[in-house]
mmCIF file of C-alpha atoms in Angstrom:
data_model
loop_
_atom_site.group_PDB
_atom_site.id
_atom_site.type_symbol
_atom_site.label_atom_id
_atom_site.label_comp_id
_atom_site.label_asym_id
_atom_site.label_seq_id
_atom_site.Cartn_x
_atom_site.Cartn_y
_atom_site.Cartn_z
ATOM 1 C CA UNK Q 1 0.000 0.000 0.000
ATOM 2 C CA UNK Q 2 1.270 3.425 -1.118
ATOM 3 C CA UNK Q 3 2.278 5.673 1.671
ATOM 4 C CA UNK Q 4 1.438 9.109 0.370
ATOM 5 C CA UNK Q 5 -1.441 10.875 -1.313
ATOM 6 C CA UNK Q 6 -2.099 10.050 -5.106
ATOM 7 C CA UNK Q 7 -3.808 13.401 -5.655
ATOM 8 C CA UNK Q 8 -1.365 15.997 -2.964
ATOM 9 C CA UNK Q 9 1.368 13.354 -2.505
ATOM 10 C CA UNK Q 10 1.358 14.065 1.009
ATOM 11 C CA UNK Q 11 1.788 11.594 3.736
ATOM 12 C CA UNK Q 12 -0.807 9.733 4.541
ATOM 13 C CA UNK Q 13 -0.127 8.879 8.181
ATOM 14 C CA UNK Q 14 -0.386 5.650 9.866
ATOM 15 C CA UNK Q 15 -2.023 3.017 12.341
ATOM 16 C CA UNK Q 16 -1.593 0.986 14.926
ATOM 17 C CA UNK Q 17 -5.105 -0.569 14.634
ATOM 18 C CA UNK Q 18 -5.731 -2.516 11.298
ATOM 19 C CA UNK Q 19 -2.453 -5.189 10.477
ATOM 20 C CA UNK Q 20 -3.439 -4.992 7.050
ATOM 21 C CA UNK Q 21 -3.620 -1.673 6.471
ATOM 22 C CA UNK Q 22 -1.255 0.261 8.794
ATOM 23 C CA UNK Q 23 -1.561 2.984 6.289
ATOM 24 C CA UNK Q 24 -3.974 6.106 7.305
ATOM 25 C CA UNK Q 25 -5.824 7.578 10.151
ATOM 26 C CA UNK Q 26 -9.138 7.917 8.451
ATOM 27 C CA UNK Q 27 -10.467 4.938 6.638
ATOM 28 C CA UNK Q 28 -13.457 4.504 4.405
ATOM 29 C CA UNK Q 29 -14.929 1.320 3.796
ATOM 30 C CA UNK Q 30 -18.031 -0.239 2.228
ATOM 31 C CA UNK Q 31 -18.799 -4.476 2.854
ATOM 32 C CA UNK Q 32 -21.870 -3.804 0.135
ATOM 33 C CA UNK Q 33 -19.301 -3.242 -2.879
ATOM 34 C CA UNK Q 34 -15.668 -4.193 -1.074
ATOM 35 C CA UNK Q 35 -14.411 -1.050 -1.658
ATOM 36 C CA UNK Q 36 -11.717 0.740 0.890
ATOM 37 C CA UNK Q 37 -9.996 4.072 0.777
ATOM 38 C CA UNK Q 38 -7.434 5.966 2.529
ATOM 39 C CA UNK Q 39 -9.126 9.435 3.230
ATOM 40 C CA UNK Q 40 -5.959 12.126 2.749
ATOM 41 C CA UNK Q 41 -6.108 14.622 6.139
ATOM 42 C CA UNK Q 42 -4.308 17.253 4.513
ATOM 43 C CA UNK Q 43 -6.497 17.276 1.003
ATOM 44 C CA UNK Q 44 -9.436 15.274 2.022
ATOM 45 C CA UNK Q 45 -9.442 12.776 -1.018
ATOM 46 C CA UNK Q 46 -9.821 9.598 -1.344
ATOM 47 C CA UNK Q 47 -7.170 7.361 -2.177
ATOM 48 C CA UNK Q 48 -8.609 3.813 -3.268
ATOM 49 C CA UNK Q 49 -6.469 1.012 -1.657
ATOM 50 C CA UNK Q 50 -5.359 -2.068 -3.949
ATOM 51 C CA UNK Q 51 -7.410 -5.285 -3.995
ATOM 52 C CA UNK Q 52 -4.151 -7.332 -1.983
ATOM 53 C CA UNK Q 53 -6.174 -6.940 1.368
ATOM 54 C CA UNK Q 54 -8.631 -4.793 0.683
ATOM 55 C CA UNK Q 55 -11.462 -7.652 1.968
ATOM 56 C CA UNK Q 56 -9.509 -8.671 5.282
ATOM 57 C CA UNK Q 57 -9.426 -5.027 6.062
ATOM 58 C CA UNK Q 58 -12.935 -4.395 5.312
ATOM 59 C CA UNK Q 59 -13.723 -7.429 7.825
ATOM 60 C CA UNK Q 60 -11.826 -5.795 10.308
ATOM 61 C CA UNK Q 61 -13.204 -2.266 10.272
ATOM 62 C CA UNK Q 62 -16.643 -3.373 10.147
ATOM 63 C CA UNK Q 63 -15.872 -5.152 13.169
ATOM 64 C CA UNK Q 64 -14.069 -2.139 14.758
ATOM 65 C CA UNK Q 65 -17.049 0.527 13.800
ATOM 66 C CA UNK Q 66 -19.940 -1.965 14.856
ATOM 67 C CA UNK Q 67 -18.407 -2.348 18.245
ATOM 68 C CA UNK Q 68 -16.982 1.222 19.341
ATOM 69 C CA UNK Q 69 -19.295 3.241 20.865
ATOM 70 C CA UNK Q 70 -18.138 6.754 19.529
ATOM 71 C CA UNK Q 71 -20.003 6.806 16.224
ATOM 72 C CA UNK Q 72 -22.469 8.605 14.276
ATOM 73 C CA UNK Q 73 -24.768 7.316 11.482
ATOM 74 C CA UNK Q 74 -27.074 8.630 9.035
ATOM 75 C CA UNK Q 75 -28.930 6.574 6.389
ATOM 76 C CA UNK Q 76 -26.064 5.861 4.098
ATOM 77 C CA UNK Q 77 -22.790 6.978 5.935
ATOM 78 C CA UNK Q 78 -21.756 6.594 9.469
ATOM 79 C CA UNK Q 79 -18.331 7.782 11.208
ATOM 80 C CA UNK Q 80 -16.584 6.785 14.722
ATOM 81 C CA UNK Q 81 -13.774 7.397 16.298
ATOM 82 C CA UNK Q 82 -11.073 4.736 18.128
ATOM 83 C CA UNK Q 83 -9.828 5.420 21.258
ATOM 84 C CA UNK Q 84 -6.197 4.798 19.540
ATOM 85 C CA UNK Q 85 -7.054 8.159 17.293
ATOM 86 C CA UNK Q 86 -7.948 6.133 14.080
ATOM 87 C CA UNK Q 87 -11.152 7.393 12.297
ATOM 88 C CA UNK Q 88 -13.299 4.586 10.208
ATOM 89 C CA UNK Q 89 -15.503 5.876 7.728
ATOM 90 C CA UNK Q 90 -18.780 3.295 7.310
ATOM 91 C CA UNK Q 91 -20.919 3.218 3.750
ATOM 92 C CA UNK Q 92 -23.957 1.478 4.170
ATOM 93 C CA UNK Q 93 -26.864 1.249 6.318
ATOM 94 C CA UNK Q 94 -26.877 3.362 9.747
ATOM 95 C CA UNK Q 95 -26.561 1.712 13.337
ATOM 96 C CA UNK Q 96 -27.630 3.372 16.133
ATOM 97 C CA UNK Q 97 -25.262 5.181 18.242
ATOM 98 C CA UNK Q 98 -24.611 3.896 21.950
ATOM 99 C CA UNK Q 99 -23.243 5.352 25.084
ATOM 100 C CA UNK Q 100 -21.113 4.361 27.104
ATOM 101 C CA UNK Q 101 -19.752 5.627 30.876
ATOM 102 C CA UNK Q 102 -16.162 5.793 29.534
ATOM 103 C CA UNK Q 103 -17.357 8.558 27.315
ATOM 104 C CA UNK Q 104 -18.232 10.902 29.805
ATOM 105 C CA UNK Q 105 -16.514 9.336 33.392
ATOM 106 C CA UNK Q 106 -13.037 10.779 33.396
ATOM 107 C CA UNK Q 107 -14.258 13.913 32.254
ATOM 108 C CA UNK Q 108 -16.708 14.174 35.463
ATOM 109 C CA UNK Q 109 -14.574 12.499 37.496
ATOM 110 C CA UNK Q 110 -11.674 15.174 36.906
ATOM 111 C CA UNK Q 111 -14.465 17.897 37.449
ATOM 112 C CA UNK Q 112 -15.866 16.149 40.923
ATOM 113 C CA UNK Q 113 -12.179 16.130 41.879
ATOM 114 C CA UNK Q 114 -11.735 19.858 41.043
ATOM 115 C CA UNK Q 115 -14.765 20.567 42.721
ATOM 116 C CA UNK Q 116 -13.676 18.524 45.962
ATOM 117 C CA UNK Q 117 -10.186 20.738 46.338
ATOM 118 C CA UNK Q 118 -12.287 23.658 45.830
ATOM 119 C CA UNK Q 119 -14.247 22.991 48.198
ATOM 120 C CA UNK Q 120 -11.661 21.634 50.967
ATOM 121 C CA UNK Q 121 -9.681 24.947 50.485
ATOM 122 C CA UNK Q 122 -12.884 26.843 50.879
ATOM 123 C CA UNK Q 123 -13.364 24.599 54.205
ATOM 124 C CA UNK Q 124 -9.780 25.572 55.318
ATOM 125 C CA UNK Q 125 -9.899 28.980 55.020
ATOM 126 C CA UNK Q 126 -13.209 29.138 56.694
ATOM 127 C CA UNK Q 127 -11.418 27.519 59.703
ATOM 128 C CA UNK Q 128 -8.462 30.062 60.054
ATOM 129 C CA UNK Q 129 -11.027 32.777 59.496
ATOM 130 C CA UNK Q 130 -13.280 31.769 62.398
ATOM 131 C CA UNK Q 131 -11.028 32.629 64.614
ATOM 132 C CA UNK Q 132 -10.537 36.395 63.541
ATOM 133 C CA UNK Q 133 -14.662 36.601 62.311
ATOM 134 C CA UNK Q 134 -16.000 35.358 65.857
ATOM 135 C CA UNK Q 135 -14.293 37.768 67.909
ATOM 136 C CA UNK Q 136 -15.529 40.529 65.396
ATOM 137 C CA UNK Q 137 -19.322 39.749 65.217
ATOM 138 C CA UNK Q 138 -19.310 38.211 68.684
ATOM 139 C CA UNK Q 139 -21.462 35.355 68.288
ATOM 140 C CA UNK Q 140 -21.333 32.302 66.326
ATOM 141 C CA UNK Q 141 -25.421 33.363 64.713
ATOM 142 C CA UNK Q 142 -23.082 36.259 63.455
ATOM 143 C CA UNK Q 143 -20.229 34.422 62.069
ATOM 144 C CA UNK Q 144 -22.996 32.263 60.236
ATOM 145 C CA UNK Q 145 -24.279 35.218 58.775
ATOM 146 C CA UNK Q 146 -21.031 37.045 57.656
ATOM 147 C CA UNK Q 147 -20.132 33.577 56.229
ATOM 148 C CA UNK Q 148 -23.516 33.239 54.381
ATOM 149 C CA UNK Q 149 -23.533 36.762 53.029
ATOM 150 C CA UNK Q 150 -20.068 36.581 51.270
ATOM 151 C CA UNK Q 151 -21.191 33.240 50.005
ATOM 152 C CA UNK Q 152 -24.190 34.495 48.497
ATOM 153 C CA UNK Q 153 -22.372 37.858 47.774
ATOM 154 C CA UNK Q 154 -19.664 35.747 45.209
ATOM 155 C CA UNK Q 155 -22.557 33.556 43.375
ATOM 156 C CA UNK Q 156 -24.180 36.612 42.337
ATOM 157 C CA UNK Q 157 -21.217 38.654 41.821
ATOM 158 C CA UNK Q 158 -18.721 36.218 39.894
ATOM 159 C CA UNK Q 159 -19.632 35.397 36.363
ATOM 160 C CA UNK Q 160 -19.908 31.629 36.024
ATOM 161 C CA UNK Q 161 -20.119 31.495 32.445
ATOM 162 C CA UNK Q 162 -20.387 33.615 29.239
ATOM 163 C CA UNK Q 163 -21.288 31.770 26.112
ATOM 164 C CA UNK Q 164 -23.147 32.623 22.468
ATOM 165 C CA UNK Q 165 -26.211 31.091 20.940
ATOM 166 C CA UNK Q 166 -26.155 29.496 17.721
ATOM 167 C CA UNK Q 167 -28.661 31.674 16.546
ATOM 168 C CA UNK Q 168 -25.909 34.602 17.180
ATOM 169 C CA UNK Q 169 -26.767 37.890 19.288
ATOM 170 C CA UNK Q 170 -24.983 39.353 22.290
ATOM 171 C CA UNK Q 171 -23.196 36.588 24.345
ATOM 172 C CA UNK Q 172 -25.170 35.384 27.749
ATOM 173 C CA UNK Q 173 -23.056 35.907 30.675
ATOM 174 C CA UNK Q 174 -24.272 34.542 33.724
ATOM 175 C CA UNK Q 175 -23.207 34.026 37.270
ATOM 176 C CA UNK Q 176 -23.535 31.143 39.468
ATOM 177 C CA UNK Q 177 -26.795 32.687 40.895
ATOM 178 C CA UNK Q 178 -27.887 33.045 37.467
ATOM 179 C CA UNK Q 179 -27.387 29.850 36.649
ATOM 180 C CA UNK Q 180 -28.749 28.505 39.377
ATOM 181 C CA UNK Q 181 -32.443 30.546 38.280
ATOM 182 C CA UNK Q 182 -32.264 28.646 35.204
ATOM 183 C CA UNK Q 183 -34.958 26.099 34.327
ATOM 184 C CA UNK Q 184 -36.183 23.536 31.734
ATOM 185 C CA UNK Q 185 -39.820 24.958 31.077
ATOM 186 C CA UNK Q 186 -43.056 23.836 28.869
ATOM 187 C CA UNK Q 187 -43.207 25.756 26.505
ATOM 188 C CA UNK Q 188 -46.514 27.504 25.918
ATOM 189 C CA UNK Q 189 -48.150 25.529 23.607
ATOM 190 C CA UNK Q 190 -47.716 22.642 26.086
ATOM 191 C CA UNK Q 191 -45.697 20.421 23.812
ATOM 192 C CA UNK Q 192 -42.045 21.048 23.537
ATOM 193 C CA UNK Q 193 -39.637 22.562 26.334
ATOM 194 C CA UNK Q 194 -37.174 25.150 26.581
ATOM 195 C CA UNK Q 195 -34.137 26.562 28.829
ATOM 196 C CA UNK Q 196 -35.347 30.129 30.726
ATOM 197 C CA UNK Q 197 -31.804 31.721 31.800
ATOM 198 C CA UNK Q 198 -31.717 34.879 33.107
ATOM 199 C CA UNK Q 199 -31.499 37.721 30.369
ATOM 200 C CA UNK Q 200 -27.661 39.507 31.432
ATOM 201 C CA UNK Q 201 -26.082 40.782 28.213
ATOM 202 C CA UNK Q 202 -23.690 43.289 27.790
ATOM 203 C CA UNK Q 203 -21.530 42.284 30.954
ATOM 204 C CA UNK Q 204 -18.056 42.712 30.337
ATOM 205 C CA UNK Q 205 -14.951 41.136 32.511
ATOM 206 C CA UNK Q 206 -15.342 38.603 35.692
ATOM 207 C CA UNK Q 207 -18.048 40.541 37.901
ATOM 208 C CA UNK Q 208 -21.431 41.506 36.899
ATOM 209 C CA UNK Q 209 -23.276 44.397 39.678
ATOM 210 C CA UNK Q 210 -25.369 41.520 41.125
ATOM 211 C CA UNK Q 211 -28.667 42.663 40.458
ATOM 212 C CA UNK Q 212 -31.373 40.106 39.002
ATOM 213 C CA UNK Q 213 -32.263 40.958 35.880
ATOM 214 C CA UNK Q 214 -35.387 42.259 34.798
ATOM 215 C CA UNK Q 215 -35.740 39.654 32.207
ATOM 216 C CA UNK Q 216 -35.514 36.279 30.929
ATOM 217 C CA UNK Q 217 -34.925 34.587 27.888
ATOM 218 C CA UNK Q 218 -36.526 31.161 27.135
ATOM 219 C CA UNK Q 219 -34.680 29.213 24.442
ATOM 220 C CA UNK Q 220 -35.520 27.041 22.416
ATOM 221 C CA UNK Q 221 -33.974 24.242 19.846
ATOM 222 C CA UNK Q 222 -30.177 24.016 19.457
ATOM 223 C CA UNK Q 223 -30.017 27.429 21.524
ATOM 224 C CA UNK Q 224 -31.612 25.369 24.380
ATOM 225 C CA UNK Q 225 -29.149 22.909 23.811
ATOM 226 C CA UNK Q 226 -26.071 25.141 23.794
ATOM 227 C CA UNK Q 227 -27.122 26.405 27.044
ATOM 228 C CA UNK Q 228 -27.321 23.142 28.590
ATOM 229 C CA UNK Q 229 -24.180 22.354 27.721
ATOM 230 C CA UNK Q 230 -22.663 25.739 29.514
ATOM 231 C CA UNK Q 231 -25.187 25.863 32.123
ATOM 232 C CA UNK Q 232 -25.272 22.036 33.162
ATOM 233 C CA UNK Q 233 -21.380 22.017 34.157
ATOM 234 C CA UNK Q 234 -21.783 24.904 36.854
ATOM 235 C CA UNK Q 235 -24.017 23.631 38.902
ATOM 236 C CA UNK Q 236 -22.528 19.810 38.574
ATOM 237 C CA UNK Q 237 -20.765 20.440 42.012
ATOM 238 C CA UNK Q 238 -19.943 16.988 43.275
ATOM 239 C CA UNK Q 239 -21.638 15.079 41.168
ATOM 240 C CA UNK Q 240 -19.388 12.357 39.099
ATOM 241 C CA UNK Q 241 -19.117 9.385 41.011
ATOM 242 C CA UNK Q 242 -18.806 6.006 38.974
ATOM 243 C CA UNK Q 243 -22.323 5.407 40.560
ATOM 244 C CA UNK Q 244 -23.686 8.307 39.577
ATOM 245 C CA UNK Q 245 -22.329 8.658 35.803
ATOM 246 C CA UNK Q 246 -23.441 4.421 35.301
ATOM 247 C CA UNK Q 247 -26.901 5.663 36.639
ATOM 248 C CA UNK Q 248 -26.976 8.380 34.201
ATOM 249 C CA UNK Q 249 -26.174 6.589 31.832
ATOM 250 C CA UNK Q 250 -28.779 4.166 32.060
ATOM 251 C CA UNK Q 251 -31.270 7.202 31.866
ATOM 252 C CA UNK Q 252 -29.821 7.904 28.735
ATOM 253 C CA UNK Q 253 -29.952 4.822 26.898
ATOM 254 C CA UNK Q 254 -33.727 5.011 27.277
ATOM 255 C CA UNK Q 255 -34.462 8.667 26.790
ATOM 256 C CA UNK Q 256 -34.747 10.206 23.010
ATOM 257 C CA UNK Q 257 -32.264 12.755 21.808
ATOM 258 C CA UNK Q 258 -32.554 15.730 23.169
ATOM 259 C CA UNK Q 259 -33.323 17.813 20.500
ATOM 260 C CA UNK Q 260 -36.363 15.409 19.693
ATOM 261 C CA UNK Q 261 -37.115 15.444 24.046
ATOM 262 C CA UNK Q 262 -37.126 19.441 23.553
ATOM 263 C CA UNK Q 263 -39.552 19.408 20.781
ATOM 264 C CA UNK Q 264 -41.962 16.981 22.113
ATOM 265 C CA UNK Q 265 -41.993 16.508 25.425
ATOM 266 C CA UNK Q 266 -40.661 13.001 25.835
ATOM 267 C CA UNK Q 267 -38.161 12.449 28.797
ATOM 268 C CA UNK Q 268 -37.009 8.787 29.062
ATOM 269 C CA UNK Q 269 -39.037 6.241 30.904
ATOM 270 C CA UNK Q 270 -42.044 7.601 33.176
ATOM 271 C CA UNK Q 271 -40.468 6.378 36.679
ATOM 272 C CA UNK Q 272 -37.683 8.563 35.311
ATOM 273 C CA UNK Q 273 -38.492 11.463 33.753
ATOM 274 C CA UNK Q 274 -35.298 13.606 33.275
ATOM 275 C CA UNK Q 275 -37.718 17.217 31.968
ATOM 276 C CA UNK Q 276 -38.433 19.686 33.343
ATOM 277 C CA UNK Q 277 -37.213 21.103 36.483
ATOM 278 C CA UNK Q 278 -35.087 23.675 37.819
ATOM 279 C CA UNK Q 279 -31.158 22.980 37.153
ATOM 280 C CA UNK Q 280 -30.127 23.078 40.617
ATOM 281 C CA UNK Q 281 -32.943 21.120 41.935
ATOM 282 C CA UNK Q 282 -32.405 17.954 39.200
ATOM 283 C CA UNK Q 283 -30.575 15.850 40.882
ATOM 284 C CA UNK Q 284 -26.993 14.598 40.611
ATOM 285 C CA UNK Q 285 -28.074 11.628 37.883
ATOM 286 C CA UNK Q 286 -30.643 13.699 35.630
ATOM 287 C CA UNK Q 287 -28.083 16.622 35.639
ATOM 288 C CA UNK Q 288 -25.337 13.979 34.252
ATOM 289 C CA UNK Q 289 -27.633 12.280 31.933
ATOM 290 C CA UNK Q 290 -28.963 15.486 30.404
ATOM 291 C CA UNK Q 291 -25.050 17.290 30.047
ATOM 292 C CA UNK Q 292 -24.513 13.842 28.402
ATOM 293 C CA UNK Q 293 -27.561 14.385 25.731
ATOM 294 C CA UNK Q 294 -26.389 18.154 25.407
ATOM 295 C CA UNK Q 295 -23.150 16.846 24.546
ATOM 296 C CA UNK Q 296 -24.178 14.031 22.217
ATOM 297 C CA UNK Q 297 -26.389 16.137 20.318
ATOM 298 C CA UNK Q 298 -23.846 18.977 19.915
ATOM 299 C CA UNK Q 299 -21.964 16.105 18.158
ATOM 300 C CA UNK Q 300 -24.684 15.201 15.973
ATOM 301 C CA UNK Q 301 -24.885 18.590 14.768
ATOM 302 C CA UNK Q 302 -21.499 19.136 14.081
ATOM 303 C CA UNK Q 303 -20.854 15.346 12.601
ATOM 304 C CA UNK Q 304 -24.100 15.826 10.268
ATOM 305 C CA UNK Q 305 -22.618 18.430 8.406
ATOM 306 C CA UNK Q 306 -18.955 16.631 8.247
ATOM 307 C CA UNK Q 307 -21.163 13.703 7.205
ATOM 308 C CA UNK Q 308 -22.823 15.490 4.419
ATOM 309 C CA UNK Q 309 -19.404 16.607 2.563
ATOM 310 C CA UNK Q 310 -17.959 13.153 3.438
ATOM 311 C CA UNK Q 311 -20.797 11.752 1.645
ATOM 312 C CA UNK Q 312 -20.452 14.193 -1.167
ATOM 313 C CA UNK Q 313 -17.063 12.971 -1.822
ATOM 314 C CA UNK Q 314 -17.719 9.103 -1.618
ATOM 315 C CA UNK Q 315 -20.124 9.732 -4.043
ATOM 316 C CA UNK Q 316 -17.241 10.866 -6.354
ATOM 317 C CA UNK Q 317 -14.870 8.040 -4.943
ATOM 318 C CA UNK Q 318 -17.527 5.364 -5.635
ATOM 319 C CA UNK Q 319 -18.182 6.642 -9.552
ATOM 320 C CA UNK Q 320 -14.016 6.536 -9.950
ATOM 321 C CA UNK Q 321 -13.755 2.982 -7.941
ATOM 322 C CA UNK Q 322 -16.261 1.673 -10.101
ATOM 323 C CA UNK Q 323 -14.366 2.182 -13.137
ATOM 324 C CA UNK Q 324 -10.927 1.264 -11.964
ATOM 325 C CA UNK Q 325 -12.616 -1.908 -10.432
ATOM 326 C CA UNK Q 326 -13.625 -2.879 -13.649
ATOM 327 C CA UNK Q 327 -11.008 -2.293 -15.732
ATOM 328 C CA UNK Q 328 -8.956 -5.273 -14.166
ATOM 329 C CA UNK Q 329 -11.120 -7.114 -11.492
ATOM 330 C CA UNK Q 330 -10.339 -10.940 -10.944
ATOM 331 C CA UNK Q 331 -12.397 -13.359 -11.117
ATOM 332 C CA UNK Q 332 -12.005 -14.612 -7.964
ATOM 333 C CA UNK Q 333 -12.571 -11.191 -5.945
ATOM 334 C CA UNK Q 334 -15.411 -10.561 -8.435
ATOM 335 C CA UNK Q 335 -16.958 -14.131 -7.045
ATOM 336 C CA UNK Q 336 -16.419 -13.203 -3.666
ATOM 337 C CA UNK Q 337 -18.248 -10.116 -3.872
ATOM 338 C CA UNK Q 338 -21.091 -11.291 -5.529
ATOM 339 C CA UNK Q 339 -21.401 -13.623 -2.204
ATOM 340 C CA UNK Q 340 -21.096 -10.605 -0.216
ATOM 341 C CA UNK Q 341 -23.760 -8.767 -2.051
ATOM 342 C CA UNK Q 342 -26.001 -12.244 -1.495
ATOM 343 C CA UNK Q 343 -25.415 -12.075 1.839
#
């Protein structure tokens, strides 16, 4: 197998993955015809590999893509992605994507941890400043207080997160207070739901005045989405334990995308309803399980349109692989294809 690019002659990369194709770090392949390409990363075409081991390797992706759980499909292309960085590229009929608590349980894990320090140097400094607060205020009532107020004082001060809608405008920024205000809603036609955040544009640097704002802003769609994905993470606090995230992710397997639970209503199972609520008051398992959907269908979006120019081009590939294939095809690969295409 050539090592470079027939089109940009650059180098193709390699694998530690497939042992018959070390070659590449984006692979197409389609069982149906028993066709395989090399997909170039620096000009994006695809380079058709030679009939040698061109079935083995098909074998062997298809195997790979059907049982990694990072993958996308639509109804005649599908991607996912190996932990080992190699890409597979899947023509044919879509298969449901899966989920899986590896996805999502170092990334909580490292937050809960985070989180936990946070809060243990919080706890620290509390204790050398009890000493110094209780012989100001006199009483430990007062030292409560003075320990409440700053408290509350930061949440509504310090901006949590500042983030812009899809749909463009002014970015959000919100503070932990704000954040916690936020809610999943029905939305008034009594179908769909949507995210109400706290209106505060216009905010600029790490403090806001702490005022409530007057308004609110109820989105909708992939803006709802985008804010779950910003909002979701600030008021995860502890949550993250390896009970927690296989919990969550049991919700998930059951519950519909989001963007479909949004538009219609439907939350998962009825003895587990993950919509609609106030963020803060979810719940350490439905707040996991929906930043999981938020994510997943932030993927979708952006791997549908990837798909769609990936498609584009194996369109192309396929017309130019069907003529080289049949200018010198033997007869025994063209027999074992026609089994294939029984099968």
């Amino acid at each position: 197998m050539y090592s470079t690019c027939l089109f940009c002659t650059k180098d193709l990369g390699s694998n530690e993955v497939l042992e018959t194709l070390p070659i590449g770090r984006r692979i197409a392949f389609d069982s149906g015809q028993g066709r395989l390409w090399v997909i170039c990363g620096s000009c994006g075409r695809w380079n058709l590999v030679p009939f040698d081991s061109r079935l083995e390797t098909i074998d062997a992706c298809e195997a790979r893509f059907s049982t990694t759980r990072m993958r996308f499909s639509t109804d005649n292309i599908g991607i996912a992605r190996l932990r080992e960085g190699l890409e597979l590229v899947r023509i044919g009929t879509a298969q449901r994507p899966e989920f899986a608590a590896w996805r999502y349980g170092d990334r909580f894990a490292s937050r809960r941890r985070r989180n936990m320090i946070i809060g243990g140097t919080l706890i620290v400094g509390g204790v050398g400043a009890v000493l110094g607060l209780h012989a100001l205020v006199g009483s430990m009532a007062g030292f409560q207080f003075a320990i409440q107020g700053a408290g509350s004082a930061w949440e509504k001060r310090r901006i949590a997160t500042r983030f812009t809608l899809p749909s463009g405008g002014e970015p959000l920024t919100l503070s932990k207070k704000d954040v916690k205000e936020s809610s999943i809603r029905r939305l008034n036609d009594g179908v769909g739901f949507g995210v109400s955040v706290p209106s505060r544009l216009g905010v600029r640097g790490r403090f806001c005045d702490g005022s409530r704002p007057a308004e609110t802003a109820l989105l909708t769609g992939g803006d709802a989405i985008a804010a779950l994905g910003q909002l979701l993470p600030v008021v995860a606090g502890l949550a993250g334990s390896r009970r927690q995230v296989a919990s969550a992710v049991t919700m998930v397997e059951v519950a519909p995308p989001l963007e479909e639970m949004l538009a219609t209503g439907a939350s998962g199972s009825p003895a587990q309803p993950l919509l609609p609520g106030k963020l803060s008051k979810l719940g350490a398992e439905r707040m996991l399980a929906l930043e999981m959907l938020a994510n997943e269908q932030a993927e979708r979006n952006w791997l549908a349109g990837e798909l769609k120019l990936l498609e584009r081009q194996w369109r192309e590939a396929e017309r130019l692989a069907a003529i080289a294939d049949s200018l010198a095809m033997p007869v025994e690969v063209t027999e074992q294809l026609e089994e294939r295409r029984r099968e």
